[in-house]
Structure formats: C-alpha cells, structure tokens
Amino acid sequence: MSTTYTIPVGPVHVGLKEPITAWLELEGERIVNARVRPGAIHRGIEFMARERNPIQVIYLSERICGICSFSHVICFIRAVEDLAQMNVPVRGQYIRSLVLELERVHSHLLWSGVACYTIGFDSAFHLGMQMRERVMDVLELLSGNRVNYGVATFGGVRWDVTPELEKALRGMVRYYRQEFTPFREIVMEDPVAQARMRNVGVLTRDEAVRYSAVGPTARASGLRIDLRKSSPYEAYADFDVEPVVPQDYFGEAHGDVLDRFAVRVLEVYQSLDIIEKILDGLPEGPFVEEANLNKVMASLKKADGTGWGIIEAPRGDDTHIVSLKGGVDNVLWWKVRAPTYANAVSWPIMFRGNELADAPLIINSIDPCISCMERMLVTDEREYRSEVVTRSELVKRSRQKTFELGSLKSKYVPGGGAEQ
Amino acid sequence: MKSFDMDILRILPRSLWVTTCNSGSCNGCDIEVVATLGPRYDIERFGMKLVGTPRHADVLIVTGPVTHFMHEKLKRIYHQMPDPKVVVVVGNCGCSGDVFYKSYNLDGPVDNIIPVDVYVHGCAPRPEAVIEGVTKAVLKLEGLGKKPDKKEEAQEAEAMKEAEAAGGVAL
Ligand code: SF4
C-alpha cells in the first residue's frame, strides 16, 4: 500500500509571481495527481466594463494583464472595430503589429529569465533581465511608459514611429541579434539546465490537442499553429510568419519544458525579423482614422451588435467578444478568453509523474498569466483548506536539485537525464 | 518587549529583506519589482534582497487592489512578519483602487486591510520609484529606532490581539 500526501502550494508562493493554489498529491517525491484552484485574484473586470464607455474600457483592458497589456487592448479594440465597422489606416496597422512584436520580445525574455531563476540559474536570470531593459527602453521611447503603453485607440494608434524611434528600433534589433545568441547557448546548451528541463512536464501532441493548449505551449508539443499565419490580422498578412516548432530545431518534439523554452527563445528571433520587415515596409500616411475622441464616441454610441477579435498574444490565442447597444454609452457585455485559461487545463497532466522539485518549473513553463485568466470567477466546489501556507520550500528544493545535478555533471548524459 | 525592539533596531544593519505579495494586481507592478532586481536597477546595491518568506522579511511590498480571496491571506502574511516591519504599497491600484473602482470583489485598497507606511504611485511606477519607496522604508525603520511611537505600537498590539481572537493569525 502506498501512502499519498497532499501538499498545498500557494496562493502566495515565491516560485509563482501570481497567486494560484495547487494541491499536489505525492507518493514519495513523485506527483501522482494535482488539482489547481484559480480565482485568487479575480477582480471582476468584465463587470466593471459595464459601467464604462468603450474608450474608458481601452485603459481598463490594458490592466487585465501588465505583461500582455497591448495584446488585450488590440483584441478589445479589434472586437469593437469589428462591430462598428471601423477602418484602420495601413500605417496604424503596421505600428500595432510592431508593438505586438515588441511585447512578445519583452514577454518571452522575461519568461526565460524567470524560468532560469526557478531552476536556480541566477546568472542567466540577470542576463535575461539586462537584455530585457533594451526593449523596455524602446517601448518607453514610443509611448512614455514601460508597462501599460496606452498606444492603441479605436481606428489606429496614438503615437507615430518617428525617425528617432526607428533608429532606436534598428539599434535594438542589432543588439539582440548579437547578445541574444550567447544567452540562448548558455542556457540551452548547459547540461545541467538541459537535465532540469528535458522530459519534465511533458505534454504530448495528442494531449495538447485534447486539452486545447494554445500558443507556445501547443507549439512546443509539436502543433504547427499560429494565428499570425492561419488567420492574419493587422499587418501580419504582409509577412510570412511560420509557426516555430521544436521539431524543426531538435528533430523531434518532446513537449517538455526545454521545448517550451526553445520555442519562446526562437520566437524572439522571429519577432526581430518581423520588426525589421515592419520598419522596411512602413507605409506613409495617417496612423489614425479619427483622432477626435468625441467623434469616435459619437459613432460608437450608434453602434449596435456584437463583435469579436482574436489575436496571437505572447502566450497563445486571446479572444475578446464585445457587445454594444445602440444609444447606450456603456459596454453592454464583454467576454475575454485569455490564453492561460486554455493552457492551465493541461497543468495536472504535466504534473503527473514528475518530482515535487519540478512543480514550480512546470507551473511557470506555460508562462501563466494568472491575472489574465481570472476575470471570471471559476466556480470551484473543491475543498477549501484554510491552512494553506506559503513556503519557500519548493523553490529551495527546485534550486537544490540543480545544484545536486551540477555536482553530478560528469555523469550526465545529454538528452537522457542524470544518472543516479 | 519594548527594549527588545530597541535592541533589534540598533542591531539592524540597514540591510533590508523584502518580500512581495500580489494581492490581485495586473502584473505590471510585479514585473517592475522584478526589474528592480535586474542588473540595471540592482536593488542589491542598497543591501536589499528579495526573500521568499514573510517570516524573514522587514519590508512587505504589496501590489494590487486586494481581492476578496486575498484579504485574509494578506493579513496573515502581514502578521507573519516579525516586528519592526514596514509596508510599501506599489502601484496606484493598491494605493487607491484606481482603474479598478466599482468592483464587487475588491476589499482594497491595501490600507483598508493592513497599515501602510509608504505609497508608491504610478501605473506602473518606474523601478526607480519602487526603489525610492523602499528606501523611504529604511528611513521609517531608523526613525522607529530613535523614538518608538507608543500610540502606534499599542494600536498594533491591539489589532494583533483582535486578529488572534478572530483566529486570523497563524504564527
Ligand atoms: S498600479 Fe497599474 S500596473 Fe500596477 S498592478 Fe495596478 S493596474 Fe497594474
């Protein structure tokens, strides 16, 4: 008879940057089952939107999530533009794509840094964070803000690409081409990091389909899906965006944490290419259809119906559906389906059979954005345990494992896992 | 008890350990807090360090407007921290609710729930502002060392007792 223990993780936990609760059932060190309880930071954003007009909601939708803020804004704006039949000038579309790609770069850099931190690879974390500052500088130059840019508006964007910004962008692309490769090599070719990430948190291709994983999580399982290719929006139809899948890089897709790492890292290169193409092909002309917000508001007040927008956010497909009623200022209703919502379903599958020390890494591996996910209160009838405690124990364990592997380095066979 | 506090403050080598609690933020402030750890802003040059557990921390950074679920958790984290301690709220939404006004699930802003010493405004504040906020916390701790505020201490002890009676504190 084996005994299982249940270990609560979270809601506040060092390995997690955002609150979420998980109960891991353990048999020794192995996780046999896992349950996840979201809902800790539900703020009721969709409810708040019902008391605001669409222009106010732009700035609210930005604050669904501070990391993919621009994706949510664009998605919301596209939904409203869809229902109100608004036009966006081509230059506006290009600038939107540009900022979306910049956001992807900073989000993926942040993620790869945090993943390194989780496995105790602090120097790589600092390297990643240092590189990330460069794209933050560019975003600040564009919008004056580092996190919530406030760049988009109905019918275009609010800020133009100036020659100064273009110079900074080209400098940034050059910088990353030079500096990013060493970072990639340091992490992905390090035997210890490989041992920590290879065959950990596996999600097979079939499982990814069955549990509807999206974005880099699905691509890491070998699925060739990317909305920028299959349903191009904004300026993406002008570029050829090929989905990044690990089989092109490693020969086969394992669907493990290393694959997810590789997909995100390679997507940074892809984004750099796209940024360059955008700069080369940036058309002349206006960047916003109607700059006077009062006029926009008047036309939105007449709009009636339901519209939707769907884009490829850094974490996967983001969908917004908005309904407006003619003659009413405020948004009638609004539904957001953030990518983490789809990806979190596969957590329990990824956990199974892994060690406890890998839990924070697995949770982080889908790049969860809990604040994106939790606008809706998930009705969860599972037991509520008030003695859930926050411990640093798990991250300590996770880091300890890396150090132990480090000392076993000589015995390590690449691709196989450490021999004990 | 009082003299014990005084001793700690005399010994406190002005090196603060910081812990964070996300009480429902949009993440924007949290990534700026992470950025302060990075090489450019490098909070460690002030001797500050992010630690994983509130029990080791002198400073609590709270982000977010405090959702109903996190209300009790935030209180518990606050009570787990050893005295003397300082609370820094980072971000407009923790300071005042800001963009998240009129929600049915928010118990915030943070000062409805725990005593706050330093407010850092901005949505999201720049890493420099976060660092400034935490250094103000140092001043506050040093000030505490000079003349302990009896009134505040008594209030705090009372609040503590109340919370204990309500079973809210897990020490
Ligand atoms: S202050 Fe702004 S950026 Fe910070 S958590 Fe709140 S909404 Fe997000």
Coordinates of C-alpha atoms and ligand atoms in Angstrom, one line a residue:
Chain A
M1 CA 0.0 0.0 0.0
S2 CA 1.4 3.3 -0.9
T3 CA 0.6 6.4 1.0
T4 CA 0.0 9.7 -0.7
Y5 CA 0.4 13.0 0.8
T6 CA -1.2 16.2 -0.3
I7 CA 0.9 19.3 -0.4
P8 CA -0.7 22.7 -0.9
V9 CA 1.2 25.2 -3.0
G10 CA 0.2 28.8 -2.9
P11 CA -1.7 31.0 -3.2
V12 CA 1.2 33.2 -2.5
H13 CA 4.5 31.5 -3.3
V14 CA 7.9 32.6 -4.2
G15 CA 8.1 30.4 -7.3
L16 CA 5.0 31.9 -8.6
K17 CA 4.7 35.6 -9.3
E18 CA 1.0 35.5 -9.0
P19 CA -1.4 33.9 -6.6
I20 CA -2.8 30.5 -7.5
T21 CA -3.4 27.5 -5.4
A22 CA -2.5 23.9 -6.3
W23 CA -2.8 20.7 -4.3
L24 CA -0.2 18.2 -5.3
E25 CA -0.7 14.6 -4.3
L26 CA 2.6 13.0 -3.7
E27 CA 3.9 9.5 -3.4
G28 CA 7.3 10.0 -2.0
E29 CA 8.8 12.6 -4.3
R30 CA 6.6 11.8 -7.3
I31 CA 3.5 13.8 -8.1
V32 CA 0.6 11.4 -8.8
N33 CA -2.2 13.9 -9.0
A34 CA -2.7 17.6 -9.0
R35 CA -5.5 20.0 -8.6
V36 CA -5.5 23.6 -9.3
R37 CA -7.7 26.3 -7.9
P38 CA -7.7 29.6 -9.7
G39 CA -9.8 32.6 -8.7
A40 CA -7.5 34.2 -6.1
I41 CA -7.1 37.5 -8.0
H42 CA -10.4 37.7 -9.7
R43 CA -11.2 41.5 -10.0
G44 CA -14.4 41.4 -12.0
I45 CA -13.0 43.4 -14.9
E46 CA -15.8 42.4 -17.3
F47 CA -18.3 43.6 -14.7
M48 CA -16.5 46.9 -14.3
A49 CA -16.6 47.5 -18.0
R50 CA -20.4 47.6 -18.0
E51 CA -20.3 50.9 -16.2
R52 CA -17.8 52.5 -18.6
N53 CA -17.8 53.6 -22.2
P54 CA -15.6 51.8 -24.8
I55 CA -12.9 54.5 -24.6
Q56 CA -12.6 54.1 -20.9
V57 CA -12.5 50.3 -21.3
I58 CA -9.4 50.6 -23.5
Y59 CA -7.5 51.6 -20.5
L60 CA -9.2 49.0 -18.3
S61 CA -8.4 46.2 -20.8
E62 CA -4.8 47.2 -20.7
R63 CA -4.8 46.4 -17.0
I64 CA -6.1 42.9 -17.4
C65 CA -2.5 41.9 -17.5
G66 CA 0.6 44.1 -17.4
I67 CA 2.7 41.8 -19.4
C68 CA 0.5 41.2 -22.4
S69 CA -1.3 44.5 -22.0
F70 CA -1.1 45.5 -25.6
S71 CA -2.4 42.2 -26.8
H72 CA -5.6 42.6 -24.7
V73 CA -6.0 46.2 -25.9
I74 CA -5.7 45.3 -29.5
C75 CA -8.0 42.3 -29.1
F76 CA -10.6 44.5 -27.4
I77 CA -10.3 47.3 -30.0
R78 CA -10.5 44.8 -32.9
A79 CA -13.7 43.5 -31.4
V80 CA -15.2 46.9 -31.2
E81 CA -13.9 47.9 -34.6
D82 CA -15.4 44.7 -35.9
L83 CA -18.9 45.5 -34.7
A84 CA -18.7 49.2 -35.5
Q85 CA -17.2 48.7 -39.0
M86 CA -14.3 51.0 -38.4
N87 CA -11.3 51.3 -40.6
V88 CA -7.7 51.3 -39.6
P89 CA -5.1 53.1 -41.9
V90 CA -2.3 50.8 -43.0
R91 CA 0.3 52.7 -41.1
G92 CA -1.7 52.2 -38.0
Q93 CA -1.9 48.5 -38.6
Y94 CA 1.8 48.3 -39.1
I95 CA 2.5 50.2 -35.9
R96 CA 0.1 47.9 -34.0
S97 CA 2.0 44.8 -35.3
L98 CA 5.2 46.5 -34.3
V99 CA 4.2 47.0 -30.7
L100 CA 2.7 43.5 -30.6
E101 CA 6.1 42.1 -31.6
L102 CA 8.0 44.3 -29.1
E103 CA 5.6 43.0 -26.5
R104 CA 6.3 39.4 -27.5
V105 CA 10.1 40.1 -27.2
H106 CA 9.8 41.5 -23.7
S107 CA 7.4 38.9 -22.5
H108 CA 9.5 36.0 -23.8
L109 CA 12.7 37.5 -22.4
L110 CA 11.0 37.9 -19.0
W111 CA 9.8 34.4 -19.1
S112 CA 13.1 32.9 -20.0
G113 CA 14.7 34.9 -17.2
V114 CA 12.2 33.7 -14.7
A115 CA 12.5 30.1 -15.8
C116 CA 16.2 30.3 -15.2
Y117 CA 15.6 31.8 -11.8
T118 CA 13.3 29.0 -11.0
I119 CA 15.9 26.4 -11.7
G120 CA 18.5 28.3 -9.7
F121 CA 20.4 29.6 -12.7
D122 CA 20.7 33.1 -11.3
S123 CA 23.3 34.5 -13.7
A124 CA 21.1 33.6 -16.7
F125 CA 18.2 35.3 -15.0
H126 CA 20.2 38.5 -14.6
L127 CA 21.5 38.3 -18.1
G128 CA 17.9 37.9 -19.4
M129 CA 16.7 40.8 -17.3
Q130 CA 19.5 43.0 -18.5
M131 CA 18.7 42.3 -22.1
R132 CA 15.0 42.9 -21.5
E133 CA 15.8 46.5 -20.5
R134 CA 16.7 47.4 -24.0
V135 CA 13.2 46.6 -25.4
M136 CA 11.7 48.4 -22.4
D137 CA 13.7 51.5 -23.4
V138 CA 12.3 51.3 -26.9
L139 CA 8.7 50.9 -25.6
E140 CA 9.3 53.9 -23.3
L141 CA 10.6 56.0 -26.2
L142 CA 7.5 55.1 -28.2
S143 CA 4.9 55.6 -25.5
G144 CA 6.5 57.2 -22.5
N145 CA 5.6 54.3 -20.3
R146 CA 7.2 51.0 -19.5
V147 CA 4.3 48.8 -18.8
N148 CA 0.9 49.9 -19.8
Y149 CA 1.7 51.8 -23.0
G150 CA -1.7 53.3 -23.9
V151 CA -0.6 53.2 -27.6
A152 CA -3.7 51.9 -29.3
T153 CA -7.0 53.6 -29.8
F154 CA -10.1 53.0 -32.0
G155 CA -9.2 53.3 -35.6
G156 CA -5.4 53.3 -35.3
V157 CA -2.7 54.2 -32.8
R158 CA -1.9 57.3 -30.7
W159 CA 1.8 57.5 -31.3
D160 CA 3.7 57.5 -34.6
V161 CA 7.1 55.9 -35.4
T162 CA 9.4 58.9 -35.5
P163 CA 12.8 58.7 -37.2
E164 CA 14.4 58.7 -33.8
L165 CA 12.3 55.7 -32.7
E166 CA 13.2 53.9 -35.9
K167 CA 16.9 54.4 -35.2
A168 CA 16.4 53.1 -31.7
L169 CA 14.4 50.1 -33.0
R170 CA 17.1 49.2 -35.5
G171 CA 19.7 49.5 -32.8
M172 CA 17.7 47.2 -30.6
V173 CA 17.4 44.6 -33.3
R174 CA 21.1 44.7 -33.9
Y175 CA 21.8 44.5 -30.2
Y176 CA 19.6 41.4 -29.7
R177 CA 21.0 39.6 -32.8
Q178 CA 24.4 40.0 -31.1
E179 CA 23.6 39.5 -27.5
F180 CA 20.7 37.0 -27.5
T181 CA 22.6 34.1 -29.1
P182 CA 25.1 33.8 -26.2
F183 CA 22.2 33.8 -23.7
R184 CA 20.4 31.0 -25.7
E185 CA 23.6 29.0 -25.8
I186 CA 24.4 29.4 -22.2
V187 CA 21.0 28.1 -21.2
M188 CA 20.1 25.6 -23.8
E189 CA 23.5 24.0 -24.2
D190 CA 24.2 23.8 -20.5
P191 CA 24.0 20.1 -19.5
V192 CA 22.6 20.9 -16.1
A193 CA 19.9 23.2 -17.4
Q194 CA 19.1 20.6 -20.0
A195 CA 18.8 17.9 -17.4
R196 CA 16.4 20.1 -15.4
M197 CA 14.1 20.8 -18.4
R198 CA 14.3 17.8 -20.6
N199 CA 11.5 15.3 -20.2
V200 CA 10.0 17.4 -17.4
G201 CA 6.3 18.4 -17.5
V202 CA 5.7 16.5 -20.8
L203 CA 2.5 17.3 -22.7
T204 CA 2.3 15.1 -25.8
R205 CA 0.9 16.2 -29.1
D206 CA -2.4 14.3 -28.6
E207 CA -2.8 15.7 -25.1
A208 CA -2.2 19.2 -26.3
V209 CA -5.0 18.7 -28.8
R210 CA -7.3 17.1 -26.4
Y211 CA -6.8 19.8 -23.7
S212 CA -6.8 22.6 -26.2
A213 CA -3.4 24.1 -25.4
V214 CA -2.6 27.2 -27.3
G215 CA 0.3 29.4 -28.2
P216 CA 3.9 28.3 -27.4
T217 CA 2.6 25.6 -25.1
A218 CA 0.9 23.9 -28.1
R219 CA 3.7 24.6 -30.4
A220 CA 6.2 23.0 -28.0
S221 CA 4.1 19.9 -28.3
G222 CA 4.7 19.9 -32.0
L223 CA 1.5 21.5 -33.2
R224 CA 2.0 23.9 -36.1
I225 CA -0.5 26.5 -35.0
D226 CA -0.1 30.3 -35.1
L227 CA -2.8 32.7 -35.6
R228 CA -0.4 35.1 -37.3
K229 CA -0.3 32.6 -40.1
S230 CA -3.6 30.9 -40.1
S231 CA -5.7 34.0 -39.6
P232 CA -3.5 37.0 -40.1
Y233 CA -4.6 40.3 -38.5
E234 CA -3.2 43.8 -38.7
A235 CA -0.1 43.8 -40.8
Y236 CA 0.8 40.1 -40.5
A237 CA -0.7 39.1 -43.8
D238 CA 2.2 41.0 -45.5
F239 CA 4.8 38.8 -43.8
D240 CA 5.3 35.2 -43.8
V241 CA 5.1 34.1 -40.2
E242 CA 6.0 30.4 -39.9
P243 CA 5.0 28.8 -36.6
V244 CA 8.1 27.9 -34.5
V245 CA 8.0 24.3 -33.6
P246 CA 10.7 22.3 -31.8
Q247 CA 10.9 19.5 -34.4
D248 CA 12.5 22.0 -36.8
Y249 CA 15.2 22.6 -34.2
F250 CA 15.7 19.4 -32.3
G251 CA 14.5 16.9 -34.9
E252 CA 11.5 15.9 -32.8
A253 CA 9.1 17.4 -30.4
H254 CA 9.1 16.2 -26.8
G255 CA 6.6 18.6 -25.5
D256 CA 8.6 19.2 -22.3
V257 CA 9.9 22.3 -20.6
L258 CA 13.0 22.5 -22.7
D259 CA 10.9 22.6 -25.8
R260 CA 8.8 25.3 -24.4
F261 CA 11.9 27.2 -23.6
A262 CA 13.3 26.7 -27.2
V263 CA 10.0 27.8 -28.8
R264 CA 9.9 31.0 -26.9
V265 CA 13.6 31.8 -27.4
L266 CA 13.3 31.1 -31.2
E267 CA 10.2 33.2 -31.4
V268 CA 12.3 36.2 -30.2
Y269 CA 14.4 35.8 -33.3
Q270 CA 11.3 35.6 -35.4
S271 CA 9.9 38.7 -33.8
L272 CA 13.2 40.5 -34.5
D273 CA 12.8 39.6 -38.2
I274 CA 9.2 40.8 -38.2
I275 CA 10.2 44.1 -36.6
E276 CA 12.8 44.7 -39.3
K277 CA 10.3 43.9 -42.0
I278 CA 7.8 46.2 -40.5
L279 CA 10.4 49.0 -40.4
D280 CA 11.4 48.4 -44.0
G281 CA 7.8 48.3 -45.2
L282 CA 6.3 51.0 -43.0
P283 CA 3.9 52.8 -45.4
E284 CA 3.4 56.6 -45.3
G285 CA 0.1 58.1 -44.4
P286 CA -2.0 58.8 -41.4
F287 CA -1.8 56.4 -38.4
V288 CA -5.2 57.0 -37.0
E289 CA -8.6 57.3 -38.8
E290 CA -10.2 59.8 -36.4
A291 CA -8.1 61.4 -33.7
N292 CA -11.0 63.3 -32.1
L293 CA -12.3 61.0 -29.4
N294 CA -15.6 62.8 -29.1
K295 CA -16.4 62.0 -32.7
V296 CA -15.3 58.4 -32.2
M297 CA -17.5 58.2 -29.1
A298 CA -20.5 59.6 -31.0
S299 CA -20.1 57.0 -33.7
L300 CA -19.7 54.2 -31.1
K301 CA -22.8 55.3 -29.4
K302 CA -24.7 54.5 -32.5
A303 CA -23.1 51.1 -33.0
D304 CA -25.2 48.1 -32.2
G305 CA -24.2 44.5 -32.2
T306 CA -21.6 42.0 -31.2
G307 CA -18.0 41.9 -32.5
W308 CA -15.0 39.7 -31.8
G309 CA -11.3 39.9 -32.0
I310 CA -8.8 37.2 -31.8
I311 CA -5.0 37.5 -31.9
E312 CA -1.9 35.6 -31.1
A313 CA -0.7 37.0 -27.8
P314 CA 2.7 36.0 -26.4
R315 CA 1.1 33.2 -24.5
G316 CA -1.4 32.0 -27.2
D317 CA -4.8 32.9 -28.6
D318 CA -6.5 35.7 -26.9
T319 CA -10.2 36.2 -27.7
H320 CA -12.4 39.1 -26.9
I321 CA -16.1 39.4 -27.6
V322 CA -17.8 42.7 -27.1
S323 CA -21.4 43.7 -27.4
L324 CA -22.6 47.3 -27.7
K325 CA -26.1 48.6 -27.7
G326 CA -27.2 51.5 -29.9
G327 CA -28.0 54.6 -27.9
V328 CA -26.2 53.5 -24.8
D329 CA -22.8 54.8 -23.8
N330 CA -21.5 51.8 -21.9
V331 CA -20.4 48.4 -23.0
L332 CA -23.3 46.0 -22.9
W333 CA -21.1 43.0 -22.2
W334 CA -17.6 41.8 -22.8
K335 CA -16.0 38.4 -22.6
V336 CA -12.3 37.8 -22.5
R337 CA -10.8 34.4 -23.0
A338 CA -7.1 34.7 -22.2
P339 CA -4.6 32.1 -23.3
T340 CA -3.7 30.9 -19.8
Y341 CA -7.3 29.8 -19.4
A342 CA -6.8 27.2 -22.1
N343 CA -3.3 26.3 -21.1
A344 CA -3.9 25.9 -17.3
V345 CA -6.1 22.9 -18.1
S346 CA -3.1 20.9 -19.0
W347 CA -1.2 21.6 -15.8
P348 CA -2.5 18.4 -14.0
I349 CA -1.3 16.3 -17.0
M350 CA 2.1 17.9 -17.0
F351 CA 2.5 17.4 -13.2
R352 CA 1.9 13.7 -13.3
G353 CA 4.9 11.6 -12.7
N354 CA 7.2 14.5 -12.0
E355 CA 9.1 15.3 -8.9
L356 CA 8.0 17.8 -6.4
A357 CA 11.0 19.9 -7.0
D358 CA 9.9 20.4 -10.6
A359 CA 6.5 21.8 -9.7
P360 CA 7.3 25.5 -9.8
L361 CA 9.1 25.0 -13.1
I362 CA 6.2 23.2 -14.6
I363 CA 3.7 25.8 -13.4
N364 CA 6.0 28.5 -14.9
S365 CA 6.5 26.6 -18.1
I366 CA 3.2 27.6 -19.7
D367 CA 4.1 31.2 -18.8
P368 CA 1.0 31.5 -16.8
C369 CA -0.6 34.9 -16.6
I370 CA -3.0 34.4 -13.8
S371 CA -4.3 38.0 -13.8
C372 CA -5.3 37.4 -17.4
M373 CA -7.1 34.3 -16.5
E374 CA -9.0 35.5 -13.5
R375 CA -11.5 37.9 -14.6
M376 CA -14.2 35.3 -14.3
L377 CA -14.8 33.6 -11.0
V378 CA -14.3 30.0 -11.5
T379 CA -16.9 28.1 -9.5
D380 CA -14.8 25.5 -7.8
E381 CA -16.5 23.3 -5.3
R382 CA -13.4 21.5 -4.2
E383 CA -12.5 21.6 -0.5
Y384 CA -11.2 24.9 0.7
R385 CA -8.3 24.4 3.1
S386 CA -7.6 27.4 5.2
E387 CA -4.3 26.0 6.4
V388 CA -2.6 26.5 3.0
V389 CA 0.7 28.0 3.9
T390 CA 3.1 29.9 1.8
R391 CA 6.5 28.3 1.8
S392 CA 9.7 28.9 0.1
E393 CA 10.5 25.3 0.5
L394 CA 9.6 24.4 -3.0
V395 CA 11.8 26.8 -4.8
K396 CA 14.6 25.8 -2.4
R397 CA 14.1 22.3 -3.4
S398 CA 13.9 23.2 -7.1
R399 CA 17.2 25.1 -6.8
Q400 CA 18.8 22.4 -4.6
K401 CA 18.1 19.9 -7.4
T402 CA 20.0 22.0 -9.9
F403 CA 23.0 22.2 -7.6
E404 CA 22.9 18.5 -7.0
L405 CA 22.8 17.9 -10.7
G406 CA 25.7 20.3 -11.1
S407 CA 27.8 18.1 -8.9
L408 CA 26.7 15.1 -10.9
K409 CA 27.6 16.9 -14.1
S410 CA 30.3 14.5 -15.1
K411 CA 27.9 11.6 -15.0
Y412 CA 25.3 13.4 -17.0
V413 CA 24.4 12.0 -20.5
P414 CA 22.9 14.8 -22.6
G415 CA 19.4 14.2 -23.6
G416 CA 18.8 11.4 -21.2
G417 CA 18.6 12.8 -17.7
A418 CA 21.0 12.4 -14.9
E419 CA 22.2 9.0 -14.0
Q420 CA 21.8 8.5 -10.3
Chain B
M1 CA 9.1 43.9 24.8
K2 CA 9.9 47.5 24.1
S3 CA 13.6 47.3 24.9
F4 CA 13.8 44.2 22.9
D5 CA 12.5 46.1 19.8
M6 CA 15.0 48.9 20.5
D7 CA 17.9 46.4 20.5
I8 CA 16.8 45.0 17.2
L9 CA 16.8 48.4 15.7
R10 CA 20.2 49.2 17.0
I11 CA 21.5 46.0 15.5
L12 CA 19.6 46.3 12.3
P13 CA 22.4 46.8 9.9
R14 CA 20.3 48.8 7.4
S15 CA 20.1 45.9 5.1
L16 CA 16.5 45.2 4.4
W17 CA 15.0 42.0 3.3
V18 CA 12.0 42.5 1.2
T19 CA 9.1 40.2 0.4
T20 CA 6.3 40.8 -2.1
C21 CA 2.6 39.9 -2.1
N22 CA 0.5 40.2 -5.2
S23 CA -3.0 40.8 -3.9
G24 CA -4.7 40.9 -7.3
S25 CA -2.6 43.2 -9.4
C26 CA -2.4 43.2 -13.1
N27 CA 1.2 42.0 -13.0
G28 CA 2.5 45.3 -14.3
C29 CA 3.8 46.3 -10.9
D30 CA 5.2 42.9 -10.2
I31 CA 7.3 42.9 -13.3
E32 CA 8.6 46.3 -12.3
V33 CA 9.5 44.9 -8.9
V34 CA 11.3 42.1 -10.7
A35 CA 13.1 44.7 -12.9
T36 CA 14.5 46.3 -9.7
L37 CA 16.3 43.0 -9.1
G38 CA 17.8 43.1 -12.5
P39 CA 21.3 44.4 -13.2
R40 CA 20.2 47.8 -14.4
Y41 CA 18.3 48.9 -11.2
D42 CA 20.0 46.4 -9.0
I43 CA 18.3 46.8 -5.7
E44 CA 21.0 44.7 -4.0
R45 CA 23.4 47.6 -4.1
F46 CA 21.4 49.1 -1.3
G47 CA 21.7 45.9 0.6
M48 CA 18.2 44.9 -0.1
K49 CA 17.2 41.5 -1.1
L50 CA 14.0 39.7 -2.1
V51 CA 13.3 36.8 0.2
G52 CA 10.8 34.1 -0.3
T53 CA 9.0 34.1 3.0
P54 CA 7.4 36.9 5.1
R55 CA 9.0 35.4 8.2
H56 CA 12.4 36.6 7.1
A57 CA 11.3 40.0 5.8
D58 CA 11.5 43.5 7.1
V59 CA 9.6 45.1 4.3
L60 CA 6.4 43.9 2.6
I61 CA 5.7 45.2 -0.9
V62 CA 2.1 44.8 -1.7
T63 CA 0.8 45.2 -5.3
G64 CA -2.8 45.1 -6.4
P65 CA -6.2 46.2 -5.2
V66 CA -6.7 43.3 -2.8
T67 CA -9.4 40.9 -3.9
H68 CA -11.8 39.3 -1.5
F69 CA -9.9 36.0 -1.6
M70 CA -6.6 37.6 -0.9
H71 CA -7.9 39.7 2.1
E72 CA -7.2 37.1 4.7
K73 CA -4.0 35.9 3.1
L74 CA -2.6 39.4 3.0
K75 CA -3.5 39.9 6.7
R76 CA -1.8 36.6 7.5
I77 CA 1.3 37.5 5.6
Y78 CA 1.5 40.8 7.5
H79 CA 1.2 39.1 10.8
Q80 CA 3.8 36.5 9.9
M81 CA 6.4 39.2 9.5
P82 CA 8.5 39.9 12.6
D83 CA 8.4 43.4 14.1
P84 CA 9.6 46.0 13.3
K85 CA 8.2 46.0 9.8
V86 CA 7.2 48.4 7.0
V87 CA 4.6 48.0 4.4
V88 CA 5.1 49.6 1.0
V89 CA 2.3 49.7 -1.5
V90 CA 3.4 49.8 -5.1
G91 CA 1.1 51.0 -7.7
N92 CA -2.0 53.2 -8.0
C93 CA -4.4 50.3 -7.7
G94 CA -3.1 49.3 -4.3
C95 CA -3.0 52.9 -3.1
S96 CA -6.5 53.9 -4.1
G97 CA -8.2 51.3 -6.3
D98 CA -7.5 53.4 -9.3
V99 CA -8.7 51.8 -12.5
F100 CA -10.5 49.0 -10.6
Y101 CA -13.1 51.2 -9.0
K102 CA -16.6 49.8 -8.6
S103 CA -15.9 46.1 -8.5
Y104 CA -17.8 43.6 -6.4
N105 CA -14.9 41.5 -5.5
L106 CA -12.3 44.1 -4.2
D107 CA -11.8 44.7 -0.5
G108 CA -9.0 47.2 -1.1
P109 CA -7.2 49.5 -1.3
V110 CA -4.5 48.0 0.8
D111 CA -4.8 50.4 3.7
N112 CA -8.3 49.1 4.4
I113 CA -6.7 45.9 5.5
I114 CA -3.2 46.5 6.9
P115 CA -1.4 49.6 8.0
V116 CA 0.6 51.1 5.2
D117 CA 3.8 53.2 5.6
V118 CA 4.9 54.2 2.1
Y119 CA 2.8 54.7 -1.0
V120 CA 4.4 54.5 -4.4
H121 CA 2.2 55.9 -7.1
G122 CA 2.2 55.1 -10.8
C123 CA 0.6 52.6 -13.0
A124 CA 3.0 51.0 -13.1
P125 CA 5.6 53.0 -11.2
R126 CA 9.1 53.0 -12.6
P127 CA 11.7 50.8 -10.9
E128 CA 13.4 54.0 -9.6
A129 CA 10.2 54.9 -7.8
V130 CA 9.9 51.4 -6.3
I131 CA 13.5 51.8 -5.0
E132 CA 12.7 55.2 -3.6
G133 CA 9.7 53.8 -1.8
V134 CA 11.7 51.1 -0.2
T135 CA 14.5 53.5 0.8
K136 CA 11.8 55.6 2.5
A137 CA 11.0 52.5 4.4
V138 CA 14.6 52.4 5.7
L139 CA 14.2 55.9 7.0
K140 CA 11.0 54.9 8.7
L141 CA 12.7 52.0 10.4
E142 CA 15.5 54.2 11.5
G143 CA 13.1 56.7 12.8
L144 CA 11.4 54.0 14.8
G145 CA 14.7 53.3 16.4
K146 CA 15.0 56.8 17.7
K147 CA 11.7 57.3 19.3
P148 CA 9.2 54.4 19.3
D149 CA 5.7 55.7 18.8
K150 CA 3.9 54.4 21.8
K151 CA 0.5 55.1 20.4
E152 CA 1.0 53.2 17.2
E153 CA 2.6 50.3 19.0
A154 CA -0.4 50.0 21.3
Q155 CA -2.7 50.1 18.3
E156 CA -0.8 47.5 16.6
A157 CA -0.8 45.2 19.6
E158 CA -4.5 45.7 19.9
A159 CA -5.1 44.9 16.3
M160 CA -2.9 41.8 16.7
K161 CA -5.0 40.7 19.7
E162 CA -8.2 41.2 17.8
A163 CA -6.9 39.2 14.9
E164 CA -5.8 36.5 17.1
A165 CA -9.1 36.3 18.8
A166 CA -10.8 36.1 15.4
G167 CA -8.5 33.2 14.6
G168 CA -7.0 35.0 11.7
V169 CA -3.3 34.8 12.7
A170 CA -1.3 31.8 12.1
L171 CA 2.1 32.4 13.7
Ligands
SF4_1 S1 -1.0 50.0 -10.4 FE1 -1.4 49.7 -12.6 S2 0.3 48.5 -13.4 FE2 0.3 48.3 -11.1 S3 -0.8 46.5 -10.7 FE3 -2.3 48.2 -10.6 S4 -3.2 48.3 -12.6 FE4 -1.3 47.1 -12.8

